[in-house]
XYZ file of C-alpha atoms in Angstrom:
330
model
C -15.766 8.079 3.709
C -14.203 4.712 4.443
C -14.739 1.703 2.198
C -13.725 -1.950 2.467
C -14.364 -5.300 0.834
C -15.915 -8.180 2.744
C -14.773 -11.661 1.801
C -17.734 -13.648 0.438
C -16.140 -16.533 -1.457
C -16.005 -14.670 -4.777
C -12.966 -13.102 -6.404
C -14.017 -9.505 -5.804
C -15.974 -9.679 -2.526
C -18.767 -7.381 -1.362
C -18.453 -3.627 -0.997
C -19.066 -2.312 2.528
C -19.028 1.136 4.119
C -17.082 1.387 7.393
C -17.681 3.890 10.183
C -15.090 6.552 10.881
C -14.086 4.859 14.157
C -13.757 1.479 12.394
C -16.259 -0.113 14.783
C -19.212 -0.725 12.475
C -19.891 -1.515 8.826
C -22.831 -1.875 6.500
C -23.158 -3.507 3.099
C -23.352 -1.229 0.072
C -23.790 -3.812 -2.681
C -27.181 -2.340 -3.577
C -25.307 0.804 -4.652
C -22.326 -0.986 -6.232
C -21.595 -4.699 -5.830
C -17.829 -4.186 -5.579
C -15.397 -1.360 -5.063
C -14.308 -1.663 -8.685
C -17.921 -1.191 -9.791
C -18.140 1.947 -7.636
C -14.934 3.314 -9.162
C -16.203 2.574 -12.679
C -19.239 4.807 -12.021
C -17.874 7.085 -9.304
C -20.044 10.117 -10.040
C -23.135 7.961 -9.532
C -21.949 5.787 -6.647
C -19.916 8.217 -4.562
C -22.782 10.507 -3.399
C -24.881 7.500 -2.386
C -21.982 5.872 -0.553
C -21.288 9.165 1.216
C -24.918 9.369 2.370
C -24.707 5.826 3.749
C -21.414 6.631 5.456
C -22.864 9.724 7.113
C -25.905 7.761 8.301
C -23.678 4.982 9.676
C -21.645 7.499 11.666
C -24.790 9.080 13.107
C -26.296 5.732 14.148
C -25.266 2.192 13.140
C -28.862 0.975 12.758
C -30.167 -2.572 12.550
C -28.437 -3.375 9.237
C -24.970 -2.576 10.543
C -22.556 -5.187 11.912
C -19.298 -5.120 13.840
C -16.352 -4.375 11.576
C -13.668 -7.078 11.606
C -10.552 -6.558 9.509
C -9.904 -10.294 9.547
C -13.018 -10.773 7.404
C -11.774 -8.316 4.787
C -9.996 -8.773 1.514
C -7.858 -6.000 0.116
C -10.205 -3.075 -0.680
C -9.532 -4.054 -4.299
C -8.901 -7.820 -4.168
C -7.533 -7.516 -7.711
C -6.903 -4.437 -9.813
C -6.410 -3.470 -13.433
C -3.128 -1.767 -12.563
C -0.589 -1.779 -9.718
C 2.221 0.660 -10.455
C 4.667 1.180 -7.613
C 7.033 4.117 -7.546
C 10.055 5.005 -5.446
C 9.182 8.459 -4.171
C 11.557 8.526 -1.184
C 15.071 8.849 -2.505
C 16.712 8.219 0.871
C 15.445 4.634 0.617
C 16.947 3.968 -2.807
C 20.162 5.846 -2.007
C 20.824 3.808 1.135
C 20.162 0.451 -0.510
C 22.456 1.251 -3.425
C 25.175 2.789 -1.252
C 25.269 -0.339 0.912
C 26.031 -2.510 -2.110
C 28.385 -0.009 -3.765
C 26.043 0.819 -6.647
C 25.403 4.201 -8.250
C 21.950 5.763 -8.515
C 20.587 5.745 -12.092
C 20.994 8.804 -14.272
C 18.209 11.344 -13.848
C 16.840 9.758 -10.677
C 16.092 13.185 -9.172
C 14.014 14.306 -12.137
C 12.062 11.133 -12.947
C 10.699 8.637 -10.416
C 11.584 4.986 -10.506
C 8.512 2.810 -11.090
C 7.729 -0.837 -11.743
C 4.534 -2.625 -12.724
C 3.566 -5.166 -10.078
C 1.289 -8.169 -10.163
C -2.298 -7.094 -9.528
C -4.360 -10.207 -10.243
C -4.464 -11.466 -6.648
C -3.741 -9.217 -3.669
C -3.495 -10.436 -0.092
C -6.049 -9.393 2.487
C -4.822 -7.204 5.356
C -4.720 -10.133 7.800
C -3.901 -12.965 5.391
C -0.834 -15.094 6.018
C 2.260 -14.365 3.971
C 3.014 -17.729 2.383
C 6.710 -18.426 1.879
C 8.340 -21.541 0.465
C 11.904 -20.834 1.591
C 13.438 -18.486 4.156
C 16.503 -18.384 1.899
C 14.608 -16.102 -0.478
C 14.979 -13.147 1.918
C 11.397 -12.099 2.626
C 10.995 -8.414 3.466
C 8.055 -6.168 4.207
C 7.802 -2.697 2.646
C 5.374 -0.222 4.196
C 3.958 2.333 1.771
C 1.091 4.686 0.976
C -0.916 4.255 -2.215
C -3.736 5.995 -4.056
C -6.513 4.515 -6.163
C -7.348 6.567 -9.233
C -10.325 7.146 -11.426
C -9.833 7.107 -15.199
C -6.637 9.013 -16.036
C -6.134 10.232 -19.640
C -2.816 9.541 -21.312
C -0.424 12.485 -21.117
C -2.282 14.227 -18.293
C -0.120 17.022 -16.803
C 0.965 16.783 -13.177
C -1.083 19.828 -12.145
C -4.291 17.999 -13.068
C -3.379 14.480 -11.938
C -4.384 14.997 -8.312
C -7.997 15.517 -9.365
C -8.153 11.834 -10.315
C -7.265 10.497 -6.861
C -10.294 8.722 -5.431
C -9.001 6.831 -2.389
C -5.900 6.284 -0.269
C -4.730 3.118 1.489
C -1.709 1.529 3.159
C 0.492 -1.090 1.510
C 2.729 -3.989 2.441
C 4.658 -4.438 -0.795
C 6.455 -7.685 -0.051
C 9.865 -8.389 -1.579
C 12.085 -11.444 -1.858
C 15.428 -9.678 -1.591
C 17.650 -12.642 -2.345
C 15.849 -13.283 -5.642
C 15.845 -9.643 -6.771
C 19.531 -9.215 -7.640
C 19.548 -12.030 -10.200
C 16.369 -10.673 -11.808
C 17.669 -7.111 -11.992
C 20.930 -8.336 -13.504
C 18.917 -9.554 -16.491
C 17.847 -5.945 -17.133
C 14.153 -6.786 -17.308
C 12.922 -5.868 -13.816
C 11.141 -7.610 -10.962
C 8.884 -10.615 -11.293
C 9.556 -13.643 -9.058
C 11.036 -11.378 -6.399
C 7.731 -9.532 -5.943
C 5.056 -11.824 -4.438
C 1.453 -10.754 -3.861
C 0.982 -7.370 -2.194
C -1.244 -6.685 0.827
C -3.304 -3.560 1.479
C -4.963 -2.015 4.529
C -8.469 -3.143 5.547
C -9.936 0.232 4.646
C -9.495 2.687 1.784
C -10.586 6.231 2.474
C -11.390 9.378 0.552
C -8.897 12.247 0.888
C -11.324 14.422 2.870
C -11.043 11.975 5.785
C -7.425 13.058 6.289
C -8.063 16.751 6.943
C -4.971 18.949 6.963
C -2.660 15.906 6.908
C -3.430 15.578 3.178
C -2.355 18.490 0.974
C -3.410 17.019 -2.358
C -0.051 15.427 -3.015
C 1.262 13.771 0.109
C 0.063 12.464 3.465
C 1.939 13.986 6.398
C 1.516 11.473 9.211
C 3.851 8.854 10.726
C 3.604 5.296 9.449
C 4.139 2.807 12.281
C 5.903 -0.412 11.248
C 6.418 -3.320 13.649
C 7.964 -6.779 13.413
C 7.110 -9.245 16.191
C 5.833 -6.391 18.341
C 9.069 -4.403 18.067
C 9.040 -1.050 16.279
C 11.050 -1.119 13.063
C 10.266 2.492 12.194
C 7.797 5.361 12.287
C 8.802 7.557 9.319
C 6.533 10.449 8.418
C 5.048 9.808 4.976
C 4.955 13.530 4.193
C 8.619 14.183 4.959
C 11.318 13.685 2.316
C 8.817 12.580 -0.349
C 10.683 13.646 -3.462
C 7.878 12.755 -5.887
C 4.323 13.440 -4.712
C 1.351 11.420 -5.927
C 0.275 13.742 -8.788
C 3.808 13.434 -10.186
C 3.717 9.639 -9.862
C 0.316 9.436 -11.564
C 1.428 11.696 -14.422
C 4.560 9.593 -14.875
C 2.529 6.372 -15.025
C 0.116 7.910 -17.544
C 2.698 9.476 -19.845
C 2.286 6.914 -22.634
C -0.929 5.108 -21.673
C -4.202 5.866 -19.959
C -4.947 4.450 -16.521
C -8.272 2.723 -15.928
C -10.434 3.533 -12.932
C -9.228 1.327 -10.107
C -5.538 1.712 -10.888
C -3.351 1.694 -7.781
C -0.239 3.894 -7.678
C 2.167 3.346 -4.781
C 4.693 5.646 -3.168
C 7.379 3.051 -2.678
C 8.835 2.365 0.763
C 8.351 5.345 3.065
C 11.722 6.650 4.228
C 13.011 9.680 6.086
C 16.491 11.143 5.717
C 16.800 11.233 9.503
C 17.792 7.701 10.597
C 16.183 8.344 13.998
C 12.807 7.681 12.321
C 13.773 4.060 11.798
C 12.860 2.287 8.578
C 9.779 0.877 6.860
C 11.546 -2.222 5.544
C 14.258 -4.570 6.770
C 16.538 -4.060 3.763
C 16.954 -0.373 4.557
C 17.817 -1.162 8.184
C 20.371 -3.696 6.960
C 21.756 -1.063 4.572
C 22.224 1.399 7.443
C 24.019 -1.296 9.430
C 26.332 -1.922 6.469
C 26.974 1.788 5.841
C 27.872 2.182 9.530
C 30.764 -0.189 8.900
C 29.467 -3.542 9.971
C 27.768 -6.624 8.690
C 23.962 -6.435 8.545
C 22.665 -7.903 11.807
C 18.926 -7.737 11.229
C 17.536 -10.910 9.609
C 14.848 -10.976 6.969
C 11.454 -12.385 7.913
C 11.205 -15.991 9.022
C 8.383 -18.475 9.479
C 6.135 -17.364 12.319
C 7.214 -13.717 12.227
C 4.449 -11.136 12.542
C 4.289 -7.735 10.833
C 2.031 -4.787 11.566
C 1.600 -1.563 9.569
C -0.710 1.205 10.771
C -1.255 4.967 10.556
C -2.980 7.022 13.247
C -4.333 10.553 13.155
C -3.172 13.313 15.502
C -5.564 12.047 18.197
C -4.241 8.494 18.020
C -7.151 6.988 16.086
C -6.397 4.351 13.457
C -7.258 5.711 10.011
C -7.027 2.691 7.702
C -7.063 -0.147 10.197
C -3.913 -2.223 10.521
C -2.195 -4.615 8.171
C -1.431 -7.555 10.469
C 0.165 -10.591 8.871
C 2.165 -13.662 9.837
C 4.703 -15.542 7.746
C 3.624 -19.142 7.139
C 5.338 -22.086 5.473
C 4.050 -22.866 1.983
C 4.345 -26.285 0.411
C 3.738 -26.122 -3.353
C 1.920 -28.868 -5.267
C 4.266 -31.511 -6.594
């Protein structure tokens, strides 16, 4: 099934069920008021939501309305946990090679992961507010999963059973702020503004054979100002699959239902696939022996992230955002 959150003026919005073709939706707040509430009681809510989804696909009915991604918040407008990994080593290797840095010890055996801000996500069509272009704003297109409750120390072979939903991610970065933060040895904070997610989150069964329980093997289309930046396949060159990422995150703590675990920027070893972020394209330009020619995002720039099935149908809806000037209170 496909689930989304309708903006309603509250922090957590209203849970809606969306038709498979993304044309219609129907409220589901009588089953669970929010997606978080559904995840908290998944065994109770999921069968009822599935029944409503099946009925919506058979016939929209009088209670249904046209689905509009612009009216949606992130499926989880805020979450208890946002843990983002770096599952595609070609991405990290290129960025570090371009600046003459070594990969960390053990990077092939343990994934890199950081804990992002999860108190206020951007909606899929919300503006990306930026105070200064000098900060080096970059998009990062990813896949993520939303989990149920995950016990501490859960082995990798069991972690996949706790995946409830999948969604797309635009994990924004301020590249020119990151180096100073990392030099302090304490990780990202100011360099990671609010993250955006796809309009729709879907259950793994919606993906058919493209989902093998650990990775999603479909191209991820990434565009900037209508020009294709990349179309890497999310199932290719994924060195750490989602069960491994979940088990890593839960090694020393449990994860609450509604935790989001990201793949990190999707990247393929073959440069012909393009890139899912500007920094990686700039790294390839540097490695090729030149100065990086591709600029980071500027005011007015538009980004689009989408994944289609084998028949060309949009699965999650598209993340479509524009960079807008932000003036802070003084």
